[in-house]
Short mmCIF file of C-alpha atoms in Angstrom, two decimals:
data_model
loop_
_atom_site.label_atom_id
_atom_site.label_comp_id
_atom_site.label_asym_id
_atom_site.label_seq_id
_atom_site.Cartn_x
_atom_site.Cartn_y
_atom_site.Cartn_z
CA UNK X 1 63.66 -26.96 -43.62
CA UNK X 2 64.19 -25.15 -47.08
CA UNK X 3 62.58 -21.28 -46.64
CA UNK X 4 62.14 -21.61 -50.36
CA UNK X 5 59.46 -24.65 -50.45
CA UNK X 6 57.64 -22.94 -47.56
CA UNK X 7 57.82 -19.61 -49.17
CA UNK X 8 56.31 -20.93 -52.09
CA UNK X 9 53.64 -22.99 -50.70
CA UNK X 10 52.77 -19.85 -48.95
CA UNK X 11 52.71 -17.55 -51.92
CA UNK X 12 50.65 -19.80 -54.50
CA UNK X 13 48.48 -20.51 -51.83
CA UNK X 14 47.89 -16.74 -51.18
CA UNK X 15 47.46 -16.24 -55.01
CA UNK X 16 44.79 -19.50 -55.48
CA UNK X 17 42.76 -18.05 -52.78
CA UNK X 18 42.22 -14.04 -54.23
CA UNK X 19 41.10 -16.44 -57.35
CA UNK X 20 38.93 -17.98 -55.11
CA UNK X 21 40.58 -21.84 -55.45
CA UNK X 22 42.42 -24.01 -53.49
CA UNK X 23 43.79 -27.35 -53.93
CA UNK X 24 46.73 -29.01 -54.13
CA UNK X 25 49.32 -26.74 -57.15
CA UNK X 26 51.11 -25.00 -53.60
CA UNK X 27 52.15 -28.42 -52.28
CA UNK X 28 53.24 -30.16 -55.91
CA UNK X 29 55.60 -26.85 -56.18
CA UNK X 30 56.30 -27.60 -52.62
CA UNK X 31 57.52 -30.80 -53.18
CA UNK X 32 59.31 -30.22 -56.34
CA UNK X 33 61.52 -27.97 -54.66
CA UNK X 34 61.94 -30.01 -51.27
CA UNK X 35 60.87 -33.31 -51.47
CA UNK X 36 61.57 -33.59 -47.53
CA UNK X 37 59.38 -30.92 -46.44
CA UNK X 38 57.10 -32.71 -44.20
CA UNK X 39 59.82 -35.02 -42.59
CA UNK X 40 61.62 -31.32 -41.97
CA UNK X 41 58.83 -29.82 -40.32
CA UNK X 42 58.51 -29.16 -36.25
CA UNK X 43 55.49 -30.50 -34.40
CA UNK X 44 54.76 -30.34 -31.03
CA UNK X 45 51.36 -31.17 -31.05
CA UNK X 46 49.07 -34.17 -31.79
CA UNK X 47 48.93 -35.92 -35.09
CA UNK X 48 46.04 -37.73 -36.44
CA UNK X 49 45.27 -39.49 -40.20
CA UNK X 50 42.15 -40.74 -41.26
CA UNK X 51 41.82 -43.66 -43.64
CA UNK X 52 39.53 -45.86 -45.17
CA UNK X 53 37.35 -46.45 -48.11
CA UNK X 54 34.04 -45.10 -46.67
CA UNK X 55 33.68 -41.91 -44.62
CA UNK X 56 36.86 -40.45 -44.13
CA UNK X 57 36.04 -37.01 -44.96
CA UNK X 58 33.48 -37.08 -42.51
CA UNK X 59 35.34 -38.84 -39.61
CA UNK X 60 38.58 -36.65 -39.79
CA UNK X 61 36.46 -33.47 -39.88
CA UNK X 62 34.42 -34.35 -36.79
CA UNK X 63 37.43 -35.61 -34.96
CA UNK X 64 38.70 -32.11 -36.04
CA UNK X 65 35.74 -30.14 -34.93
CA UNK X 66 35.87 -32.26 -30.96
CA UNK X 67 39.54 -31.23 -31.05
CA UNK X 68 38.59 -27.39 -31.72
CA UNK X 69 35.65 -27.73 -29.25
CA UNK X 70 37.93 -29.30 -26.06
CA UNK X 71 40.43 -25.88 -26.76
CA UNK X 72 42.61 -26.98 -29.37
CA UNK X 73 43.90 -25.04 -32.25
CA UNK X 74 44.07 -26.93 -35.38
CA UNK X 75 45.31 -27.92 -38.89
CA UNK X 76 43.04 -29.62 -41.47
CA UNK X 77 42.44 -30.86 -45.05
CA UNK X 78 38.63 -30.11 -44.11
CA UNK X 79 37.76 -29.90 -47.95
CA UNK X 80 39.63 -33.07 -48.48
CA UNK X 81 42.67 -32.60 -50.59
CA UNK X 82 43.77 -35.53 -48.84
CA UNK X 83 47.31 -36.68 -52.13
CA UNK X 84 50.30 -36.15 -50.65
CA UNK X 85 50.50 -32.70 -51.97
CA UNK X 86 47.32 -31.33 -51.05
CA UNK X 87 48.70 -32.69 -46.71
CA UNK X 88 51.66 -30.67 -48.07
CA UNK X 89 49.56 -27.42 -49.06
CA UNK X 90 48.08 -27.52 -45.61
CA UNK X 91 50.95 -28.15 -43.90
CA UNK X 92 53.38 -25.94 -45.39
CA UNK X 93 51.07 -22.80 -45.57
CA UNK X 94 50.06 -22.63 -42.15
CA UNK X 95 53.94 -23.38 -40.95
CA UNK X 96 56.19 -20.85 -39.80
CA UNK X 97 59.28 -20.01 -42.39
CA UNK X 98 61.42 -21.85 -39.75
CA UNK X 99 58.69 -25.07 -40.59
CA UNK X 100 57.65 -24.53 -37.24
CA UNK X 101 53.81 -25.95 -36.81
CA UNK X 102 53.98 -25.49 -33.00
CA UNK X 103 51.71 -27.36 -30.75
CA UNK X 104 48.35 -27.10 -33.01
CA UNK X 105 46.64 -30.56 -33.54
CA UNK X 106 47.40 -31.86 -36.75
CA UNK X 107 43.90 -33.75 -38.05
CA UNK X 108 44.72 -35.00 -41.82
CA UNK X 109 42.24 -37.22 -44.14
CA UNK X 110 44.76 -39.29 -46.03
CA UNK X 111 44.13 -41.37 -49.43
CA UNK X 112 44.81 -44.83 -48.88
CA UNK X 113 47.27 -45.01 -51.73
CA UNK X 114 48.36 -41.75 -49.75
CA UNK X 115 49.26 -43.59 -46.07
CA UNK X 116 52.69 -44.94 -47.34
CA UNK X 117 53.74 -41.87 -47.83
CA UNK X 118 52.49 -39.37 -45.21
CA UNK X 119 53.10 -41.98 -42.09
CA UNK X 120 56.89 -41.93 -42.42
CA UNK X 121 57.31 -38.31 -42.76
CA UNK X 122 55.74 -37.17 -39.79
CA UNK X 123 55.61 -38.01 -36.29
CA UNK X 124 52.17 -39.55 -36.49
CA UNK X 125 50.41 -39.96 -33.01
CA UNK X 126 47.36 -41.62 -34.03
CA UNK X 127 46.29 -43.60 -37.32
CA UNK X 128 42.45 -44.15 -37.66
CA UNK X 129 41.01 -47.07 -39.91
CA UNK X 130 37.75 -46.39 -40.74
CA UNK X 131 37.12 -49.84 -43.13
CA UNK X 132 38.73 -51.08 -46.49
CA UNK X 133 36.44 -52.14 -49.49
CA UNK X 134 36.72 -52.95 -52.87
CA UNK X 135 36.90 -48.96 -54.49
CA UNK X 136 37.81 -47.80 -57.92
CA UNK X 137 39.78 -50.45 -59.73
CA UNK X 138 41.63 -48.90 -61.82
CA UNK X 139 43.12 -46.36 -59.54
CA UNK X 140 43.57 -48.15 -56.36
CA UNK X 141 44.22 -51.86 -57.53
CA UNK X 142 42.69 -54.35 -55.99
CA UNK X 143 41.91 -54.36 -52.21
CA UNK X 144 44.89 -56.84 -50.97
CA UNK X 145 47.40 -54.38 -52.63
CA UNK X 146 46.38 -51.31 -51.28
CA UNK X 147 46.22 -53.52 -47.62
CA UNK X 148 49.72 -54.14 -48.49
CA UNK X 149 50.68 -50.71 -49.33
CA UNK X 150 50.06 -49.98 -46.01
CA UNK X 151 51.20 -52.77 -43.83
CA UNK X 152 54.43 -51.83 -45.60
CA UNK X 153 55.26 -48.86 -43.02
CA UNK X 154 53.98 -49.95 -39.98
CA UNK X 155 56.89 -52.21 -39.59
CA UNK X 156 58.37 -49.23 -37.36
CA UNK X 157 55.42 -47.38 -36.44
CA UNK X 158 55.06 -46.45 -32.75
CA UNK X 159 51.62 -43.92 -32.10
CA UNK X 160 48.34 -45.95 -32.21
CA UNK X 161 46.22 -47.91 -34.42
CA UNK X 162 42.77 -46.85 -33.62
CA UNK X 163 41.13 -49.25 -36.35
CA UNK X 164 37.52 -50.97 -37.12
CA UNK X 165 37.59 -53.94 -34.73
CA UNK X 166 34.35 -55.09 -36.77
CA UNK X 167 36.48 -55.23 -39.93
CA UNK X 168 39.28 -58.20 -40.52
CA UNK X 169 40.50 -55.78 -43.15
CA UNK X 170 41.13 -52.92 -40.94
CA UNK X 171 42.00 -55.10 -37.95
CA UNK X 172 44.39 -57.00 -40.00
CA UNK X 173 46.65 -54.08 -39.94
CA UNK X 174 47.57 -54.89 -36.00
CA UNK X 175 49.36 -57.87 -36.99
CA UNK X 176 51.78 -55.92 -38.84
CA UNK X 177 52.78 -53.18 -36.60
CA UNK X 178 54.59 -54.55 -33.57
CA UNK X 179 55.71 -51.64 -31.83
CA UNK X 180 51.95 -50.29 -31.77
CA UNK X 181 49.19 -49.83 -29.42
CA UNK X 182 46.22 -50.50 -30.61
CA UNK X 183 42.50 -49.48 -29.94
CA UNK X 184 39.37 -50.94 -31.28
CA UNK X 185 36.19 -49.58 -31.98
CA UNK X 186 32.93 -51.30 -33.36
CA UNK X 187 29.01 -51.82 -32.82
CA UNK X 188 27.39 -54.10 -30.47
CA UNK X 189 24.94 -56.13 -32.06
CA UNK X 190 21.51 -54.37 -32.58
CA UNK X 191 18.22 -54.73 -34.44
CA UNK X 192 19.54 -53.90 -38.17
CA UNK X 193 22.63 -56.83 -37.29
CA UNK X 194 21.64 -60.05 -39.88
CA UNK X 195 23.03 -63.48 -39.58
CA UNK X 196 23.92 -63.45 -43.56
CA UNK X 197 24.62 -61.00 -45.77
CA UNK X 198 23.96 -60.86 -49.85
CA UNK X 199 25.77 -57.25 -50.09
CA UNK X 200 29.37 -57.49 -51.47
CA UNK X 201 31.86 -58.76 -49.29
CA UNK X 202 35.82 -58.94 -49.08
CA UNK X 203 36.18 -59.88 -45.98
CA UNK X 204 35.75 -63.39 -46.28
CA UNK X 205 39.02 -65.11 -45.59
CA UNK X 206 41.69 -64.86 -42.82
CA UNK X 207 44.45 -63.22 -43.27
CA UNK X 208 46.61 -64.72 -40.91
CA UNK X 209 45.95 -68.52 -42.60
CA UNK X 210 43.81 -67.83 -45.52
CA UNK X 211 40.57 -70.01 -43.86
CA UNK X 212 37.68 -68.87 -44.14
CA UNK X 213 36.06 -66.58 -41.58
CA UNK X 214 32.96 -67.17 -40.25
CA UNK X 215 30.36 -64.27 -38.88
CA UNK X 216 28.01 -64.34 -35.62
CA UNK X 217 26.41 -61.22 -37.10
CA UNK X 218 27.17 -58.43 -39.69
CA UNK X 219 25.91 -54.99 -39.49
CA UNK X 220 26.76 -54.14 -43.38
CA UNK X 221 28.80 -55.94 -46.04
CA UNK X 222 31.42 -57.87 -44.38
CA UNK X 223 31.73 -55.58 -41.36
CA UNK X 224 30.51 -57.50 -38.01
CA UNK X 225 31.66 -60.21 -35.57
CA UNK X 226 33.73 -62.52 -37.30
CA UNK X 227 36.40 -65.21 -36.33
CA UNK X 228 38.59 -67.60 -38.00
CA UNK X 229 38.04 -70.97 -38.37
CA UNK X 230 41.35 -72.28 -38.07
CA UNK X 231 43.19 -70.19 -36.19
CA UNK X 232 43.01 -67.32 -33.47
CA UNK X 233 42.15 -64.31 -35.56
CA UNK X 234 38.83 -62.70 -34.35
CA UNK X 235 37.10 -59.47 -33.76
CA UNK X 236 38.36 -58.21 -30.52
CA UNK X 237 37.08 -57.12 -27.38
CA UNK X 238 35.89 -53.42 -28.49
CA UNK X 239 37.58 -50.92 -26.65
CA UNK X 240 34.88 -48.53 -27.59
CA UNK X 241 31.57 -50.43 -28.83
CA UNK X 242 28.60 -48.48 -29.74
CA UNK X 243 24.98 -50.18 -28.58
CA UNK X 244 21.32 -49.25 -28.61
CA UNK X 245 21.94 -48.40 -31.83
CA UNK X 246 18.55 -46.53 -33.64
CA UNK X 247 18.96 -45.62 -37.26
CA UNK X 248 15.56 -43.49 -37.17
CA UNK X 249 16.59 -41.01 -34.81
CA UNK X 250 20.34 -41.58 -35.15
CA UNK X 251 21.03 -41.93 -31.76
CA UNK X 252 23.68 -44.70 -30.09
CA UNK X 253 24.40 -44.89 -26.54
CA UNK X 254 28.38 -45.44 -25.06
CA UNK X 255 29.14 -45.91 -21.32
CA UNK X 256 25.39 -45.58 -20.46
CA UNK X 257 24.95 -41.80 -22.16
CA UNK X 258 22.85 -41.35 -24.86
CA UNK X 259 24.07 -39.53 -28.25
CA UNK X 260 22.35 -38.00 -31.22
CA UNK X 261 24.37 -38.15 -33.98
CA UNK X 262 24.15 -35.68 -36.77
CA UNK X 263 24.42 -37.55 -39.70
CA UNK X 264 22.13 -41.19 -41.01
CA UNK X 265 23.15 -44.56 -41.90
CA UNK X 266 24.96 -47.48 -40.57
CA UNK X 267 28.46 -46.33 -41.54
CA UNK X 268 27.78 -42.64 -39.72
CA UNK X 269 27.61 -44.70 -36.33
CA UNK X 270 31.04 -46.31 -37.56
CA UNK X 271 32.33 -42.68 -38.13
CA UNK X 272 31.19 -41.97 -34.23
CA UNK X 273 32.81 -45.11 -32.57
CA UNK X 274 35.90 -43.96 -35.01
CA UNK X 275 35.87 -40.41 -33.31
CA UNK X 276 34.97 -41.81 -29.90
CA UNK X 277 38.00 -44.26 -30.17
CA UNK X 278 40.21 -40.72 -30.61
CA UNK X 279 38.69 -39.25 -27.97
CA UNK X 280 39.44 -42.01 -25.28
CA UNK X 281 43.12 -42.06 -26.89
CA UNK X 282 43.67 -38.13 -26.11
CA UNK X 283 41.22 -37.65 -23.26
CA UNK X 284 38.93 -35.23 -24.75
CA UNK X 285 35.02 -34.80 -22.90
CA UNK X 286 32.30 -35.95 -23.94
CA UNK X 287 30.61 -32.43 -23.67
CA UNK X 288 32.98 -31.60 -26.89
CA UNK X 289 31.01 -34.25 -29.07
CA UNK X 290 27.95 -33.02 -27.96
CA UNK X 291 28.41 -29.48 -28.77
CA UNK X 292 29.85 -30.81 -32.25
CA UNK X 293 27.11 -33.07 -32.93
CA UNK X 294 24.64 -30.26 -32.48
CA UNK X 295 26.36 -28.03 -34.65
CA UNK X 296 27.43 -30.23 -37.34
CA UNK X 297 27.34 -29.16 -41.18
CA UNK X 298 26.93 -31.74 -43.55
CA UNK X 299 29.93 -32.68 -45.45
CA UNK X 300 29.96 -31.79 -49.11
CA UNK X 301 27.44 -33.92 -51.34
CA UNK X 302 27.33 -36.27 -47.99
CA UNK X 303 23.60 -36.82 -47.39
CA UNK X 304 23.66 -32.90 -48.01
CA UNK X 305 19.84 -31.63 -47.32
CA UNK X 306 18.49 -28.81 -49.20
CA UNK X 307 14.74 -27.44 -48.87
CA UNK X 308 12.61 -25.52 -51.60
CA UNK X 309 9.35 -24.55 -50.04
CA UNK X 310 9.39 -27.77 -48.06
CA UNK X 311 10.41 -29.78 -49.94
CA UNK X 312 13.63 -32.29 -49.47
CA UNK X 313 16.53 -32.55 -51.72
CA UNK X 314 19.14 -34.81 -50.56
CA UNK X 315 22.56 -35.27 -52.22
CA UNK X 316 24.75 -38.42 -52.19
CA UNK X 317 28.36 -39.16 -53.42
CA UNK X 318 28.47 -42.86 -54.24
CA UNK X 319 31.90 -44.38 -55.69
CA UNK X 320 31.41 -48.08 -54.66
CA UNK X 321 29.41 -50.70 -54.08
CA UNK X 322 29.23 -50.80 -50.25
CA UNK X 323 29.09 -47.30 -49.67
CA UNK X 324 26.46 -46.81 -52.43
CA UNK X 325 24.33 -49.55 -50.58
CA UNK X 326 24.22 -47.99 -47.53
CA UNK X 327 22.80 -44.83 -49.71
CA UNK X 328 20.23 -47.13 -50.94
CA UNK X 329 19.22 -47.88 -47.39
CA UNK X 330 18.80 -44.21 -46.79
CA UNK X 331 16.54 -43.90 -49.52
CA UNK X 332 14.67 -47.02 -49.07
CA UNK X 333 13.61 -45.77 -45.71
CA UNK X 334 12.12 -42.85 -46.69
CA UNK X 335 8.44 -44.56 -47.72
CA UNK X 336 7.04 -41.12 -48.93
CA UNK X 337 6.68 -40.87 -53.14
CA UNK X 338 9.90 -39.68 -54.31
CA UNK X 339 11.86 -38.88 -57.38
CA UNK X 340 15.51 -40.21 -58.07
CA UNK X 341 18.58 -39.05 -59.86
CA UNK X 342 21.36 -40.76 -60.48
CA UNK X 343 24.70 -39.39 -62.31
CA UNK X 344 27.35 -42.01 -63.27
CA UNK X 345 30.29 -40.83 -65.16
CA UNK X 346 33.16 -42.53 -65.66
CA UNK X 347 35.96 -40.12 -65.89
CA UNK X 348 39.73 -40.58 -64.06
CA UNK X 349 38.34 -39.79 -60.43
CA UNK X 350 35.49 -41.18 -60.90
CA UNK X 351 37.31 -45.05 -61.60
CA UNK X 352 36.75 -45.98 -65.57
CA UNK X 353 35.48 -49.20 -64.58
CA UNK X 354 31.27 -48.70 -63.28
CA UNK X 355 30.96 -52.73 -63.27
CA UNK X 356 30.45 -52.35 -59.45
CA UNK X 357 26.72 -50.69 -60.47
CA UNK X 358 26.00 -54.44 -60.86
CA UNK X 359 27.10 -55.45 -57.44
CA UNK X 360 25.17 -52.16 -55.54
CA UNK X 361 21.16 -52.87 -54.30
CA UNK X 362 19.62 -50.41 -56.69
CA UNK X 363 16.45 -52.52 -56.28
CA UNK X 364 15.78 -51.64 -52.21
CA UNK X 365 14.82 -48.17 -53.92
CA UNK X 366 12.68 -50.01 -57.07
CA UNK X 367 9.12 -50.00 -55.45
CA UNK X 368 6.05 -48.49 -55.68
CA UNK X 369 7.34 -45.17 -53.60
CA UNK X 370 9.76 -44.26 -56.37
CA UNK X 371 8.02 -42.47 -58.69
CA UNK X 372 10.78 -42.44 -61.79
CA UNK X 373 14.63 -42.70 -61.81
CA UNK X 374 16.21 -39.99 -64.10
CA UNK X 375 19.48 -41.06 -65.50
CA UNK X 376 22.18 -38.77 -67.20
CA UNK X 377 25.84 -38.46 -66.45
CA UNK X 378 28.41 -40.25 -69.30
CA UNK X 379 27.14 -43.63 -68.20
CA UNK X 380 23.66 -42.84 -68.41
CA UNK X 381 23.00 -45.59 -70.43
CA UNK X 382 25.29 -48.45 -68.40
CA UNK X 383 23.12 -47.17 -65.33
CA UNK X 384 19.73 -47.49 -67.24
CA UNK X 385 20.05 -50.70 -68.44
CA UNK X 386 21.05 -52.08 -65.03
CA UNK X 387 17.83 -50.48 -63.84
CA UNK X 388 15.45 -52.42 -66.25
CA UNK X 389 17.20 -56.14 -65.89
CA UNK X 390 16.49 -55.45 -62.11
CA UNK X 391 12.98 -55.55 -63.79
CA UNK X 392 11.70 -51.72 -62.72
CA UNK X 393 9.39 -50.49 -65.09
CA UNK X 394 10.95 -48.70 -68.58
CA UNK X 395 8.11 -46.06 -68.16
CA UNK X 396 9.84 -44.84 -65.23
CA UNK X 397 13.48 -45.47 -66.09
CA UNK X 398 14.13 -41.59 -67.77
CA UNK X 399 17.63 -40.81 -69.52
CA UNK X 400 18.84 -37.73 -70.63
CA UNK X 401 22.10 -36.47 -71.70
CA UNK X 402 21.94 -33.20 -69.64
CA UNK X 403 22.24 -33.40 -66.06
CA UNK X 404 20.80 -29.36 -66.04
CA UNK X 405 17.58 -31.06 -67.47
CA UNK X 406 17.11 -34.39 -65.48
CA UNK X 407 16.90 -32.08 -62.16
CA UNK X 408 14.78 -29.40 -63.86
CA UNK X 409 12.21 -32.53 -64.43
CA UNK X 410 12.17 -33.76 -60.90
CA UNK X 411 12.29 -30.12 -59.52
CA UNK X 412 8.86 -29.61 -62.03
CA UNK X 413 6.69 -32.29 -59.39
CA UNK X 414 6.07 -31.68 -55.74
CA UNK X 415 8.52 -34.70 -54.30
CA UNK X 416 10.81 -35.27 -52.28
CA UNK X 417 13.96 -35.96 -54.52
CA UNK X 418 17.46 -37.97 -53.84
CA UNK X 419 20.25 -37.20 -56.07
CA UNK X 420 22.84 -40.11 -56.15
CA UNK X 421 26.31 -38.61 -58.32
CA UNK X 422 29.60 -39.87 -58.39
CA UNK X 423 32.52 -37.70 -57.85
CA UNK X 424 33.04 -35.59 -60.72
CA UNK X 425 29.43 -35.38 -61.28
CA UNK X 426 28.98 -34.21 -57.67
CA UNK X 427 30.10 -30.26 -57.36
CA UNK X 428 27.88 -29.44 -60.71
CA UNK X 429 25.11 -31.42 -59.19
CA UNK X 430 25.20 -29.16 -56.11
CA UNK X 431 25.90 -25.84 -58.11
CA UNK X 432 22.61 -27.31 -60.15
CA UNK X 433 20.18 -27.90 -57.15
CA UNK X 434 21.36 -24.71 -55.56
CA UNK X 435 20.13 -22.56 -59.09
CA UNK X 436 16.94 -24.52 -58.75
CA UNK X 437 16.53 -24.21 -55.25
CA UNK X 438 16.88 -20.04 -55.52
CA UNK X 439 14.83 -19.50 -58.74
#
């Protein structure tokens, strides 16, 4: 292990934190002046990525937190600098100057684009596949490729898959890693599971024989029981499959005990049968998700709840079309009169291309219980128009260039108000609410 990379990492680190930053600079420099670092590191402990399009953040910091609770010292991207060189920031500053890492659990989120090159260069014990969908275009190519990207190292990959058996995309990636174990974790069929789906799916063909795949239910997009119809590829037998799932009081049951999770939506239960999954891997109780679940924070701009003299402001990060319908759902169920914002830019992180507006539900939230839709960001206008073809009335479709102003308006009435943002809109939307929230 080169002293000098560590020594670095460790230094700019130090310095980015008296400024009061973080981030990824460290483990570029890192990198630049040992490109093996992470292969040269020594672990004794448990390793565990996170994937996936949807809800990785979330996932890897929960399975983090039930790790911490069962006695385990950790090591975590928790704020999700999840490129190769923000792993290698939190790797690398927390190492001894030998590279020594010692027997602390190593819980990492992990890009997708990201997997091909973390996997191989440490001695991963567990892989978790949350779900793959269609996600930012221009960044991560089309769905098949990033798949690919991925299937490329498991060739030799011995720790466990622990992947959505209720996805063929994630499930798909068993076929390609031999030396594996895998374990599977899902949702039994419940009262929000359909027969058909209009939301946008990719999971519609076989990827062992390219037939198409056929569905006994789906419990969002193309995530449900599916099997092929030429050929033996099917959702498994769940090692660990949610049921009596109830999306009003967020509560699943698993080997006849009942849990309360902390966060809402389909995909949260997802996130739980992920972290469940890890926890039958490495043996950890059942009392540690239940302490964590109680104390849960809400992940940054993650159905993040703020209150102003009782009043509701919740803040969603949407980036896609799946995981911006399940946001719609959220909203949709609250029935009370309510204001929405919505901030679409289209810079780098953000993916240039916003043509997947056109293939998200926006009109589950156009009814009589939304009182107006205030849209600003640098698409403001892309994201108003799509509004009024869906046929909501202009009166209430509101645009303004300043996203300071379109949450003054909705802070001026007495609602309950949803603020939708996409990524680089999401930090000043927060900073904004908080301002409004303490004035």
């Amino acid at each position: 292990m080169s002293l000098l990379s560590i020594a670095a990492v460790k230094l700019s680190s130090s310095v980015l934190k008296l400024a009061g930053r973080g981030g990824s600079l460290p483990g570029e420099i890192g990198l630049k002046l040992d490109p093996a670092s992470l292969k040269k590191l020594k672990i004794n402990g448990p390793v565990v990525l996170v994937t996936g399009t949807n809800g990785k953040t979330s996932t890897a910091n929960l399975i983090a937190s039930v790790f911490e609770a069962s006695g385990y010292e950790i090591i975590s991207n928790r704020k999700g600098d999840n490129l190769r060189e923000g792993i290698t920031t939190a790797l690398l500053s927390n190492a001894s100057l030998s590279g020594s890492l010692g027997k602390k659990a190593l819980i990492l989120e992990v890009d997708e684009l990201n997997v091909r090159h973390i996997l191989p260069n440490l001695p991963v014990s567990a892989l978790v596949v949350n779900n793959f969908f269609r996600d930012q275009l221009d960044r991560a190519r089309e769905m098949e490729q990033l798949i690919e990207s991925i299937e490329s190292v498991l060739g030799d990959y011995c720790g466990t898959l622990i992947l959505n058996g209720n996805d063929p995309n994630t499930y798909r990636l068993s076929l390609k890693a031999p030396k594996a174990k895998v374990v599977s974790f899902g949702l039994d069929e419940n009262r929000y599971s359909v027969k058909s789906t209009t939301e946008a799916s990719e999971g519609k063909f076989c990827p062992k024989c390219s037939h198409p795949l056929e569905y006994d239910y789906y419990q969002y997009s193309h995530i449900g029981k599916f099997h092929c119809t030429h050929c033996d590829f099917q959702s498994p037998d769940l090692d660990v499959m949610l049921q009596g799932v109830n999306l009003d009081e967020n509560t699943f049951e698993l080997n006849s005990t009942r849990f309360k999770g902390p966060y809402e939506g389909m995909y949260s239960m997802y996130n739980y049968a992920a972290l469940f999954g890890v926890m039958k891997e490495f043996g950890l109780p059942n009392d540690a998700a239940i302490k964590v679940f109680g104390n849960a924070p809400h992940p940054f701009g993650r159905n993040e709840r703020f209150e102003k003299k009782g009043r509701e402001v919740i803040l969603n990060l949407i980036k896609n079309p799946t995981g911006a319908n399940e946001v719609m759902k959220v909203i949709e169920r609250e029935e009370r009169r309510k204001n929405v914002v919505i901030v679409l830019n289209d810079r780098e992180q953000d993916g240039r291309d916003v043509s997947w507006i056109y293939d998200t539900q926006f009109e589950k939230i156009l009814n009589d219980s939304t009182n107006r839709i205030v849209c600003t960001g640098l698409r403001r206008n892309d994201m108003a128009l799509r509004l009024y073809y869906s046929g909501f009335d202009p009166k209430q479709i509101h645009v303004t260039d300043s996203l300071q102003d379109a949450l003054h308006q909705v802070f001026e009435e007495d609602l309950p108000i949803f603020v939708v943002a996409t990524y680089t809109a999401l930090r000043e939307s927060r900073n904004i609410i908080e301002k409004e929230i303490a004035a």
